[in-house]
Amino acid sequence: MSPATARFLELTGAAVPIVQAPMAGAGGVALAVAAIRGGALGSLPCALLSAEQVRAQAAEVRAAAKGPLNLNFFCHTLPPPPDERAWRALLAPYYAEEGVAPGDPPPLRRPFDAAMCAVVEEVRPEVVSFHFGLPEPALLARVKAVAKVFGNATTPEEARWLAARGCDAIIVQGEEAGGHAGWFLDRHRPMPLADLLRAVGTAVDVPVIAAGGIVDTEDVTRALDAGAAAVQVGTAYLATPESAVSAPHRALLGTPAAADAAFTNLLSGREARGIRNRLMRALGPISDKAPPFPYASNALAPLRARAEADGRGDYSPLWAGAGAARVRGMGAEVLTRTLGQEKD
């Protein structure tokens, strides 16, 4: 075990150098519990939850598993509701084909605020992780008083920015990572994980957690050998029975089709890596008509619901990292223990 990994385990209380990725919409209590039981730092995605739901879910995890818990929040700036007429006009043929109409918008991904901070102070998780930057200094200080803080970086500059503000560890997210690219200083294409690890390793003095395309023990070993203190695993957990992915999403995982992925802004308004679906193929993965994050998903909600009811992922976010074609369905606790086995 490297000194960096030993430092991560001491910092978090985890038994293996694995962070179960939060994955809003796919993660939850069952996945966090299984990951913790396997020895990992288990995570709850909180960006789509109310304060009351965060409190209740954290209590469920605590009652079911003994081990470290991470609560994950977004720190994006929520813009005013946009004019969606051009976007809805672009989607009009699909509404007609599916026999649906725009309805009430689903819950938005909301940034961390004082209400969530109060819940963190009450729950006192071992770790709080943030995506898209960090909260305002006053809120961050309150969080740091009760938990370790992890930030997410996609460049060396972002890693230095996070370290300078007192992050206890930094998740470095390579281009291979599924879901939303976590850039926050400047909009850019993510770097390959191997390049990012080399660059960040000399830029900060806190533990670095590798994220992006890590789905088996060989991937874990490669990341740790490259200097990472631990790894964050997402896509491999999607294929476990404890994940909450849709049926069409689950059906693609572990198949050659899962390798056909691209960054798209169609499904949320911000670039995220996912398996190509019908909408991405028809409109192209990037469109300037998509409303800004997180509003683009509003108009897609009825289309997604209708297609998923028929077993189709035509309008669904099929987030997946590199290696999605290699994942194998197994229980999340077994997966965690398997990934956590050290190789000589």
Coordinates of C-alpha atoms in Angstrom, one line a residue, residues 19 25 37 41 45 55 70 76-77 91 94 158 174 178 181 205 231 260 330:
V19 CA -15.2 6.1 -3.5
G25 CA -30.6 9.7 -10.5
R37 CA -20.5 -2.8 3.5
L41 CA -16.6 5.4 1.0
P45 CA -26.3 12.1 -4.4
R55 CA -31.8 13.9 6.3
N70 CA -20.2 11.0 1.7
H76 CA -23.5 25.5 -10.0
T77 CA -25.0 28.9 -10.4
L91 CA -38.7 18.7 -29.9
Y94 CA -41.1 14.0 -31.0
E158 CA -8.9 23.7 -10.7
G174 CA -10.7 12.6 -16.7
G178 CA -19.4 9.3 -17.3
A181 CA -17.9 17.1 -16.7
D205 CA -0.2 18.2 -1.6
V231 CA -10.3 5.8 -7.2
D260 CA -20.7 4.3 -28.5
M330 CA -22.8 -8.3 -9.7

